[in-house]
Short mmCIF file of C-alpha atoms and ligand atoms in Angstrom, two decimals:
data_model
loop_
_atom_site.label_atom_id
_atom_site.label_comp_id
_atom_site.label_asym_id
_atom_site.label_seq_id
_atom_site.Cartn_x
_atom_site.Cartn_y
_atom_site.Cartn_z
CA UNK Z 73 12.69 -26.28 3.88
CA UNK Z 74 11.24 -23.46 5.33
CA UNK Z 75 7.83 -22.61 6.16
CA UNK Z 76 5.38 -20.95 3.53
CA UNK Z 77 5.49 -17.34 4.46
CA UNK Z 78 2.17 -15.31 4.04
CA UNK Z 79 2.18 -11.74 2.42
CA UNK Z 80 0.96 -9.81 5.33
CA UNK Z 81 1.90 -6.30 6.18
CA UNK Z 82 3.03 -7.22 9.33
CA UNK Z 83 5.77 -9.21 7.85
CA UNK Z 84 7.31 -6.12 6.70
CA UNK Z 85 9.41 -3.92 9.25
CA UNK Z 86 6.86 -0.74 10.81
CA UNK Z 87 3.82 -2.49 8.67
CA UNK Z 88 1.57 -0.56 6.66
CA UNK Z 89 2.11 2.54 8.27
CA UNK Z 90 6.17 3.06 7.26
CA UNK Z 91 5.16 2.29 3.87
CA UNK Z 92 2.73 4.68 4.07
CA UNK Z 93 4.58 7.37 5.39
CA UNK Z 94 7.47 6.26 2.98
CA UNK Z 95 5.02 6.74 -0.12
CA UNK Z 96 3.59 10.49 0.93
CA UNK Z 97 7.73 11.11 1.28
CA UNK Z 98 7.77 11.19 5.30
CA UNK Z 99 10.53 10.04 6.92
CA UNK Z 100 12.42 9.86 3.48
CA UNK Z 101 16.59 10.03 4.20
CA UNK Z 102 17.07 10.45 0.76
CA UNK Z 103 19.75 12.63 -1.91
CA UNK Z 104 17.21 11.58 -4.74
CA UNK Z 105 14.49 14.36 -5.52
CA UNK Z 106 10.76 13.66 -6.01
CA UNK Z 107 10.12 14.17 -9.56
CA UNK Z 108 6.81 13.53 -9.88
CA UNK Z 109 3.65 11.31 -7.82
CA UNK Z 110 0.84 10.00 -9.20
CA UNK Z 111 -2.32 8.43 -7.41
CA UNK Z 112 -0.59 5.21 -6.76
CA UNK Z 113 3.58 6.29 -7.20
CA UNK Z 114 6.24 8.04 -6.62
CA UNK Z 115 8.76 8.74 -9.50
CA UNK Z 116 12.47 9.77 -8.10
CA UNK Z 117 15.59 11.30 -9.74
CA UNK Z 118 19.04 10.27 -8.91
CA UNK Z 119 21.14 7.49 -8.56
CA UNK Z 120 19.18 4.94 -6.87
CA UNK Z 121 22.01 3.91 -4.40
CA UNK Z 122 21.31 7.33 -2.64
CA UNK Z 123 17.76 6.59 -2.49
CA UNK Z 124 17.76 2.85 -1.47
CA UNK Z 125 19.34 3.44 2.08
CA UNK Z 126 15.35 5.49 2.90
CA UNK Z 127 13.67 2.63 1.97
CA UNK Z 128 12.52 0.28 4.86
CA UNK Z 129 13.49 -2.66 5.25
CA UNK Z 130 11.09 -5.57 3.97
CA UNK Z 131 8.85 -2.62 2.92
CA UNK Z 132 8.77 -3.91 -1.35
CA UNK Z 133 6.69 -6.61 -2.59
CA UNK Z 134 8.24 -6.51 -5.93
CA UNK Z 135 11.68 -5.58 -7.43
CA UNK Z 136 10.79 -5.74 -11.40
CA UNK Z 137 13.75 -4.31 -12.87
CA UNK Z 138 16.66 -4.13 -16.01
CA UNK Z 139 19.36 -2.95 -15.06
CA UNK Z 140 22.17 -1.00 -17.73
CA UNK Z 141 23.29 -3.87 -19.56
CA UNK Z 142 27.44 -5.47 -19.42
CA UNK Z 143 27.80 -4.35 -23.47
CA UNK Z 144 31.26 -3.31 -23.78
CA UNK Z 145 30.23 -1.06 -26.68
CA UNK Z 146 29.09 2.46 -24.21
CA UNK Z 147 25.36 3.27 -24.79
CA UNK Z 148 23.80 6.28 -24.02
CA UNK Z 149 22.55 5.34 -20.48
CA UNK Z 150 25.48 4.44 -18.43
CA UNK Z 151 26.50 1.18 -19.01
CA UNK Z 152 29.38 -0.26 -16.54
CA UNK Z 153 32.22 -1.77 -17.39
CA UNK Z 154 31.79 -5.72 -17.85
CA UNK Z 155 34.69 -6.35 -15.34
CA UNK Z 156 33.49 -3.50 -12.99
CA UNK Z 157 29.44 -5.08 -13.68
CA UNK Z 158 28.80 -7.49 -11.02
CA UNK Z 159 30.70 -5.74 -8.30
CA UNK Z 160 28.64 -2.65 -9.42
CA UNK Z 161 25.31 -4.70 -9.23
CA UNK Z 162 25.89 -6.36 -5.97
CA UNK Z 163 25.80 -3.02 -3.68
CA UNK Z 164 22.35 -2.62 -5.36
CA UNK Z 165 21.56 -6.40 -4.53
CA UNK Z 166 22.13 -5.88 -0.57
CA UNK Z 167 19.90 -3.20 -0.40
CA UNK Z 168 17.43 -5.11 -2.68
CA UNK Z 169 17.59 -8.06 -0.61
CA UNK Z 170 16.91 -6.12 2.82
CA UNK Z 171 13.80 -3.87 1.73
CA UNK Z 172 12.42 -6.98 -0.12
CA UNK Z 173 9.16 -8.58 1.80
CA UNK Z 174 9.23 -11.78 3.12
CA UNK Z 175 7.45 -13.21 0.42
CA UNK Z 176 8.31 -10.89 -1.93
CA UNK Z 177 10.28 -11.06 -5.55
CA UNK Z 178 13.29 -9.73 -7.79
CA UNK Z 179 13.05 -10.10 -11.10
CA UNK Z 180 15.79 -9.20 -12.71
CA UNK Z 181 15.97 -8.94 -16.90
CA UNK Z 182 19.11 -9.44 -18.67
CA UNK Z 183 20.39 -8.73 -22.13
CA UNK Z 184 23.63 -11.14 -23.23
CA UNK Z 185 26.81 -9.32 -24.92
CA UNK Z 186 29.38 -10.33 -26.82
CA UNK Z 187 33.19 -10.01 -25.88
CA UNK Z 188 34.14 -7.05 -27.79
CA UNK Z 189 36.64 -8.03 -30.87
CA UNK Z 190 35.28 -11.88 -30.52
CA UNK Z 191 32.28 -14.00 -31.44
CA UNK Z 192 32.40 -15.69 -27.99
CA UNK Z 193 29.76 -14.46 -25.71
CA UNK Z 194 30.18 -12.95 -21.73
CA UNK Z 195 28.87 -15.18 -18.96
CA UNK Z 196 28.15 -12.10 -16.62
CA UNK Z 197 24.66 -12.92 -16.06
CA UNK Z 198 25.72 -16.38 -14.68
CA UNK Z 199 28.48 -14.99 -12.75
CA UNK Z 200 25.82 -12.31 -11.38
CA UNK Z 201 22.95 -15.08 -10.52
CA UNK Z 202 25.87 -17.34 -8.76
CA UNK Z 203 26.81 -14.22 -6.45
CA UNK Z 204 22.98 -12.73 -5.77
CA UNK Z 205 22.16 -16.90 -4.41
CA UNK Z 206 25.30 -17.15 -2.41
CA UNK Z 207 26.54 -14.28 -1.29
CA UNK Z 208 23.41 -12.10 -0.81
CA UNK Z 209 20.79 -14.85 -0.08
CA UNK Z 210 18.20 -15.04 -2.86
CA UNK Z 211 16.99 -17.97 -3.89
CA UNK Z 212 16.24 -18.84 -7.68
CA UNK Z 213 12.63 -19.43 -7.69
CA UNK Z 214 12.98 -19.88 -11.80
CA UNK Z 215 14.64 -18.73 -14.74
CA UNK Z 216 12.62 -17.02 -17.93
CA UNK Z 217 13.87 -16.43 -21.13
CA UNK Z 218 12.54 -12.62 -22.94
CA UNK Z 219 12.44 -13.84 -26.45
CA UNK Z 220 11.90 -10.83 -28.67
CA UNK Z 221 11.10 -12.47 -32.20
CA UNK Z 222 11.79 -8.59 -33.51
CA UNK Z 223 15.02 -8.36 -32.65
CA UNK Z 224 17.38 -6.91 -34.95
CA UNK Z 225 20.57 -9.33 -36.00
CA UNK Z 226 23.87 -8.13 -34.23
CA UNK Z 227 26.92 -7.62 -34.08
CA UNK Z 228 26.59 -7.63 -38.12
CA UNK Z 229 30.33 -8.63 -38.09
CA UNK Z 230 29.81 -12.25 -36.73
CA UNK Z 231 26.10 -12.56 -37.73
CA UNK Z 232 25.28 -10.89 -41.14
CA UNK Z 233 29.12 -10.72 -42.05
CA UNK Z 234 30.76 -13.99 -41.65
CA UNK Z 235 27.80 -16.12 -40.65
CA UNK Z 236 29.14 -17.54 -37.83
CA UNK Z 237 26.64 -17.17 -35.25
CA UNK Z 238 22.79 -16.44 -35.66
CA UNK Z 239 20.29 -14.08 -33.99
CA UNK Z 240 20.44 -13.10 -30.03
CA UNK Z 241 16.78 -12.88 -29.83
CA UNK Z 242 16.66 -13.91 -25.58
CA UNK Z 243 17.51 -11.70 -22.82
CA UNK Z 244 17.96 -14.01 -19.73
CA UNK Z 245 15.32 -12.82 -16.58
CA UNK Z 246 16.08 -14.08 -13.18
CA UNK Z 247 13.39 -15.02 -10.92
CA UNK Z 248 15.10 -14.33 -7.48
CA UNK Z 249 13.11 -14.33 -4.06
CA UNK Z 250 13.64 -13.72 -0.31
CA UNK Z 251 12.04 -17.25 0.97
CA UNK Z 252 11.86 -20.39 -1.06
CA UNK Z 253 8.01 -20.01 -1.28
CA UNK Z 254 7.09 -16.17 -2.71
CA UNK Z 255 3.95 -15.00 -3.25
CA UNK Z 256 2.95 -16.35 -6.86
CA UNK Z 257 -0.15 -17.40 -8.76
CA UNK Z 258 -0.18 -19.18 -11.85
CA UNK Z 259 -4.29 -18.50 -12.34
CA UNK Z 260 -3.23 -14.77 -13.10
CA UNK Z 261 -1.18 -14.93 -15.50
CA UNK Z 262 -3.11 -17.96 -18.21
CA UNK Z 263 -3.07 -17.85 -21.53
CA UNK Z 264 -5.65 -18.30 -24.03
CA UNK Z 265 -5.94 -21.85 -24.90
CA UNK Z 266 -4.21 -23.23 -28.54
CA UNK Z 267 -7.40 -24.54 -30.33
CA UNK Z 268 -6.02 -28.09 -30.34
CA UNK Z 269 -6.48 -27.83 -26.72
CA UNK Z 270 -9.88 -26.28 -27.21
CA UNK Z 271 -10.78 -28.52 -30.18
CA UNK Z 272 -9.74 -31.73 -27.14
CA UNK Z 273 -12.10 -29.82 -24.35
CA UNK Z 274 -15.12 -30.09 -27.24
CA UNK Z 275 -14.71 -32.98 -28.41
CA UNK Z 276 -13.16 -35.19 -25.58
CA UNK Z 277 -10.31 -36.59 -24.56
CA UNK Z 278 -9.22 -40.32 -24.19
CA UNK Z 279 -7.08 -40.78 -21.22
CA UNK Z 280 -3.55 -42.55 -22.69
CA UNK Z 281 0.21 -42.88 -21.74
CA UNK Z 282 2.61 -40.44 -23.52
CA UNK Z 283 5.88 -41.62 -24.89
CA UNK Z 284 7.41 -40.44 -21.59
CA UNK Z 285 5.52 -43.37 -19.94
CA UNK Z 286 3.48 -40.61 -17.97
CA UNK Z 287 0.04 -41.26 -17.38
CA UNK Z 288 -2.39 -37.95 -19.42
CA UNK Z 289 -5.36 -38.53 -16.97
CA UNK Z 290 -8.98 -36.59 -17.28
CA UNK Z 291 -7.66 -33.45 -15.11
CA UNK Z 292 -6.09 -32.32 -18.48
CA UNK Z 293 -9.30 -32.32 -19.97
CA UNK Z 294 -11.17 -29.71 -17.71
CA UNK Z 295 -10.75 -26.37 -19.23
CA UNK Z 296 -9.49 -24.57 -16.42
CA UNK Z 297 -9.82 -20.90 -17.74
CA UNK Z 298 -7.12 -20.61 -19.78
CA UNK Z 299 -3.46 -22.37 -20.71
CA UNK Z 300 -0.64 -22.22 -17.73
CA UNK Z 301 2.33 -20.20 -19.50
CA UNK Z 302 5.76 -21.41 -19.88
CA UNK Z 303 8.89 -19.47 -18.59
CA UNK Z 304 9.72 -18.57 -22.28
CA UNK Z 305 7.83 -15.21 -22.81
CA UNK Z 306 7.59 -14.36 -26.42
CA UNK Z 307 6.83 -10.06 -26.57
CA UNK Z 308 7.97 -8.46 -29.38
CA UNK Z 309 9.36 -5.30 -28.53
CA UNK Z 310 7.70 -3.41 -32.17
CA UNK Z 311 6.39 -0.59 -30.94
CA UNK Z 312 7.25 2.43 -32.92
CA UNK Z 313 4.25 5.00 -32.45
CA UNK Z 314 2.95 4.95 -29.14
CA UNK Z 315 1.54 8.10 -27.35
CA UNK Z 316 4.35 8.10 -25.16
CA UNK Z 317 7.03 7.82 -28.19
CA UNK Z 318 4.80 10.63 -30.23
CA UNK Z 319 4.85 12.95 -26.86
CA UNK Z 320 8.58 12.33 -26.45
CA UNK Z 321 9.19 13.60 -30.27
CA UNK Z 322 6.99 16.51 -29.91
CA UNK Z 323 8.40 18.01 -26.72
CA UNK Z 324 11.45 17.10 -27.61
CA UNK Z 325 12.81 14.04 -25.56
CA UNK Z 326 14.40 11.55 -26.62
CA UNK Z 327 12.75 8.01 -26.66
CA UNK Z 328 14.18 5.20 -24.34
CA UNK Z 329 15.77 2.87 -26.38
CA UNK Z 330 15.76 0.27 -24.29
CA UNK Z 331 12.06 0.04 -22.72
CA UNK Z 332 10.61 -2.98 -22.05
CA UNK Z 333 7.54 -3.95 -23.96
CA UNK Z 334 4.48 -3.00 -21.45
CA UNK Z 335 3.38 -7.26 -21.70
CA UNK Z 336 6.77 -7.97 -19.84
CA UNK Z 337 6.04 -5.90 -16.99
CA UNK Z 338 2.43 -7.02 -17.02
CA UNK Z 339 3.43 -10.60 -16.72
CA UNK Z 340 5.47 -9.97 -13.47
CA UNK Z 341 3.38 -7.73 -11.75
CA UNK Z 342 0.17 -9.90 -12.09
CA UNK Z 343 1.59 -13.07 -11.32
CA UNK Z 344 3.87 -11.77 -8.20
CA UNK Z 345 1.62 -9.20 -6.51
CA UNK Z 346 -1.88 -8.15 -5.54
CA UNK Z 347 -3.69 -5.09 -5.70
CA UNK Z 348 -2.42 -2.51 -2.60
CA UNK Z 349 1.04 -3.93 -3.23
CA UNK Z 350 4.05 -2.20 -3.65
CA UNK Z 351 6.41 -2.43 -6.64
CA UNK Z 352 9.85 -1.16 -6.70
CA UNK Z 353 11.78 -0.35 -10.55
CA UNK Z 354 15.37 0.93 -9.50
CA UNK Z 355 16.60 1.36 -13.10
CA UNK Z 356 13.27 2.80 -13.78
CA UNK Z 357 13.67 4.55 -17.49
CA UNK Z 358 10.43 5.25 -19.13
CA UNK Z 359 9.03 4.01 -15.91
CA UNK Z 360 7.21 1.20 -18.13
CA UNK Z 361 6.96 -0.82 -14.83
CA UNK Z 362 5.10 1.84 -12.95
CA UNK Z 363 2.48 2.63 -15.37
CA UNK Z 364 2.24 -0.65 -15.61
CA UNK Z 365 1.81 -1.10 -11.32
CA UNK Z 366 -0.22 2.12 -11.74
CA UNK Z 367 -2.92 0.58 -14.47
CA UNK Z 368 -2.96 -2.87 -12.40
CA UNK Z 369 -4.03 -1.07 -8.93
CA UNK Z 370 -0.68 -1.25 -7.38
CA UNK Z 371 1.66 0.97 -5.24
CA UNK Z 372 4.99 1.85 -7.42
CA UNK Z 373 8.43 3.48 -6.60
CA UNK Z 374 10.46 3.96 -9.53
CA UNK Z 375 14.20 5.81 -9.59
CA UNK Z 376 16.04 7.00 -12.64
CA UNK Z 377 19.24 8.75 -12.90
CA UNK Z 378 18.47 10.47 -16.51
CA UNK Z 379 16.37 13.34 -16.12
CA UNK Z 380 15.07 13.41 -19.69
CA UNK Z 381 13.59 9.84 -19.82
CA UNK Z 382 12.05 11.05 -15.98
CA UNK Z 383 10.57 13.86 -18.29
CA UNK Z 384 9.12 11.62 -21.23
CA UNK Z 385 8.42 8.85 -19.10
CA UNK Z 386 5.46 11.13 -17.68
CA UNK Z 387 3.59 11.34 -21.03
CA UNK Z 388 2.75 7.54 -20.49
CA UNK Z 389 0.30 8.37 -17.04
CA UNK Z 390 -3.30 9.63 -18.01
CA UNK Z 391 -3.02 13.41 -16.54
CA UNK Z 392 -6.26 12.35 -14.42
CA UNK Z 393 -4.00 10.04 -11.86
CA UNK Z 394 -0.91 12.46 -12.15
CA UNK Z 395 -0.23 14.97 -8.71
CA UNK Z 396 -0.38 18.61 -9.22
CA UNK Z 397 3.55 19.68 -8.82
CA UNK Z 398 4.06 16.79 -11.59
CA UNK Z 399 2.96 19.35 -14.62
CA UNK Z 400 5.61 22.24 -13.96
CA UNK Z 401 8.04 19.25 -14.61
CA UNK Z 402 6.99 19.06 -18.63
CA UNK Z 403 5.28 22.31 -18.85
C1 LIG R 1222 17.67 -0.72 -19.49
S1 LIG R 1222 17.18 0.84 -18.94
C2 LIG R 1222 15.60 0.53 -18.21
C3 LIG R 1222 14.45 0.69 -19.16
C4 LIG R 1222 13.11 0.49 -18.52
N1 LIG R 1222 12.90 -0.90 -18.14
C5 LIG R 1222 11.97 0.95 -19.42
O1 LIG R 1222 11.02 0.19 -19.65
O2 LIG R 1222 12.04 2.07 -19.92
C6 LIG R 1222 18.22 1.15 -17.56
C7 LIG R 1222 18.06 2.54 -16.94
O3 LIG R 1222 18.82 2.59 -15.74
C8 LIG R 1222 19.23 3.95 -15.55
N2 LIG R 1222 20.32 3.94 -14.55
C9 LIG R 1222 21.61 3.56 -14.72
N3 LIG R 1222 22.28 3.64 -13.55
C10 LIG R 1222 21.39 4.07 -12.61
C11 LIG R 1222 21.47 4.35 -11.21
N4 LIG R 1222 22.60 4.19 -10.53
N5 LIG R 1222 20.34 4.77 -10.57
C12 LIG R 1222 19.17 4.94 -11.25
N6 LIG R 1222 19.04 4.70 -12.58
C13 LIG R 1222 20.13 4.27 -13.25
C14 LIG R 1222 19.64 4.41 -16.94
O4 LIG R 1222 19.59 5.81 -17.07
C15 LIG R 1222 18.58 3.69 -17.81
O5 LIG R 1222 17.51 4.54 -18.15
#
């Protein structure tokens, strides 16, 4: 085992001041252009293996990303071959893996795909996860499953069609860290209590064994602030009208159609990082993650080849935290 390692700045390579510099664009070896800043961020265009090599090492706290997704059937965004996928992914992964903190996290989200022509499903995610823990060195600090209960059913051919198989509602998200012990706290990240539980904390609870043979003591009966979640995060992903959707429309822009739902983002970002920390999106989009890091008092980086969704994706910051040479980029 090794040691617990604390999130200090002067675990990561030149401290406080590289990041620093590295956030007001100092220092940056980079082919990627500033698009736009904000109080807390920096937005970047380009493909984000030009911009990775000017990032210092064990600079990021957090890596919160989803990357173009293995479908065989070419969307809009760039999608890799399945074949081609994971040795695509795994120059990103290096890089990821050197700027990462000590005690700092990659969470990676994942949608599933069929084999085109067949109702049998890829295992590229698995093939991925097996390559980023022993080739590049994470470690698997746990798995989550993104269950969107809005989901649409697909493909219609094996699932509305011929009934073979039912509803892909669960995009697989890999917990990956740097050290076996990354910064994490459960506290941040409770849930409101289910009013059984609530119904036990006012009325009482009578110590018993459970079926398992495990012993329910009294602890279970303080109310500790709130329920601790399980790695199955149910966000439906329903959101149809949102400023940033009604901004895209009116100037024109086409919405991301693959954003993740702002609760997603929330989740990781609370329960991995602090305030003052930084967080790093490399497949950015509709930089979701950074607003996100930007509302929650945290340092961002985001990178984005499309320049559209760069464009729309700055209708989700209030104008107040946005930097002056930002406007001229929607105006
Ligand atoms: C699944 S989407 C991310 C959506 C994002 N999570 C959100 O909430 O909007 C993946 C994004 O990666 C971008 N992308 C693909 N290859 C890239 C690369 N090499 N560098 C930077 N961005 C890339 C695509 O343009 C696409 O917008």
């Amino acid at each position: 085992m090794t040691r617990p390692t604390p999130n200090k700045a002067e675990d990561r390579q030149g401290g406080l001041p590289a990041i620093t510099a590295f956030m007001r664009g100092k220092h940056l070896r980079t082919k990627s252009e500033l698009f736009y800043s904000t109080t807390l961020g920096r937005a970047f265009w380009g493909d984000s293996l030009d911009l990775l090599p000017g990032i210092p090492d064990k600079s990021i706290d957090l890596i919160l990303t989803s990357p173009p997704f293995a479908l065989k059937r070419k969307k809009e965004y760039g999608n890799e071959d399945e074949d081609k996928y994971v040795e695509w992914f795994m120059e990103f992964a290096r890089h990821f893996h050197r700027i990462l903190s000590p005690s700092g996290s990659f969470v990676l989200d994942l949608g599933g795909a069929y084999l085109p022509g067949f109702p049998v499903r890829s295992i590229y995610q698995f093939e991925l996860l097996v390559r980023l823990v022993r080739e590049t060195g994470f470690y698997l600090a746990q798995e989550f499953y993104h269950y969107n209960p809005a989901r649409l059913p697909a493909p219609a051919e094996w699932v509305n069609v011929r009934r073979i198989r039912v509803k892909d509602s669960v995009n697989v998200v890999w917990w990956l860290s740097k050290s076996q012990n990354p910064k994490a706290d459960n506290r941040k990240v409770l849930k409101p209590y289910s009013d059984s539980m609530l119904s036990l904390f006012k009325n009482g609870y009578k110590a018993k064994l459970r079926p398992s043979g495990h012993d329910i003591s009294d602890k279970f009966s303080k109310n500790n602030g709130g329920a601790i979640p399980a790695n199955l995060l149910e966000l439906a992903n329903t959101d149809s009208n949102s400023s940033y959707q009604k901004m895209c429309r009116k100037a024109g822009l086409k919405v991301h159609p693959a954003r993740f739902p702002p609760g997603f983002a929330d989740f990781f970002v609370k329960f991995l990082t602090s305030e003052g920390d930084l967080v790093f999106d490399p497949f950015a989009g509709s930089n979701t993650t950074g607003l996100v890091a930007e509302t929650l008092g945290r340092n961002w980086i985001a990178s984005e080849l499309s320049e559209e969704y760069l464009k729309g994706s700055i209708f989700r910051f209030d104008p107040r935290v946005l930097q002056p040479a930002t406007v001229g980029r929607i105006a």
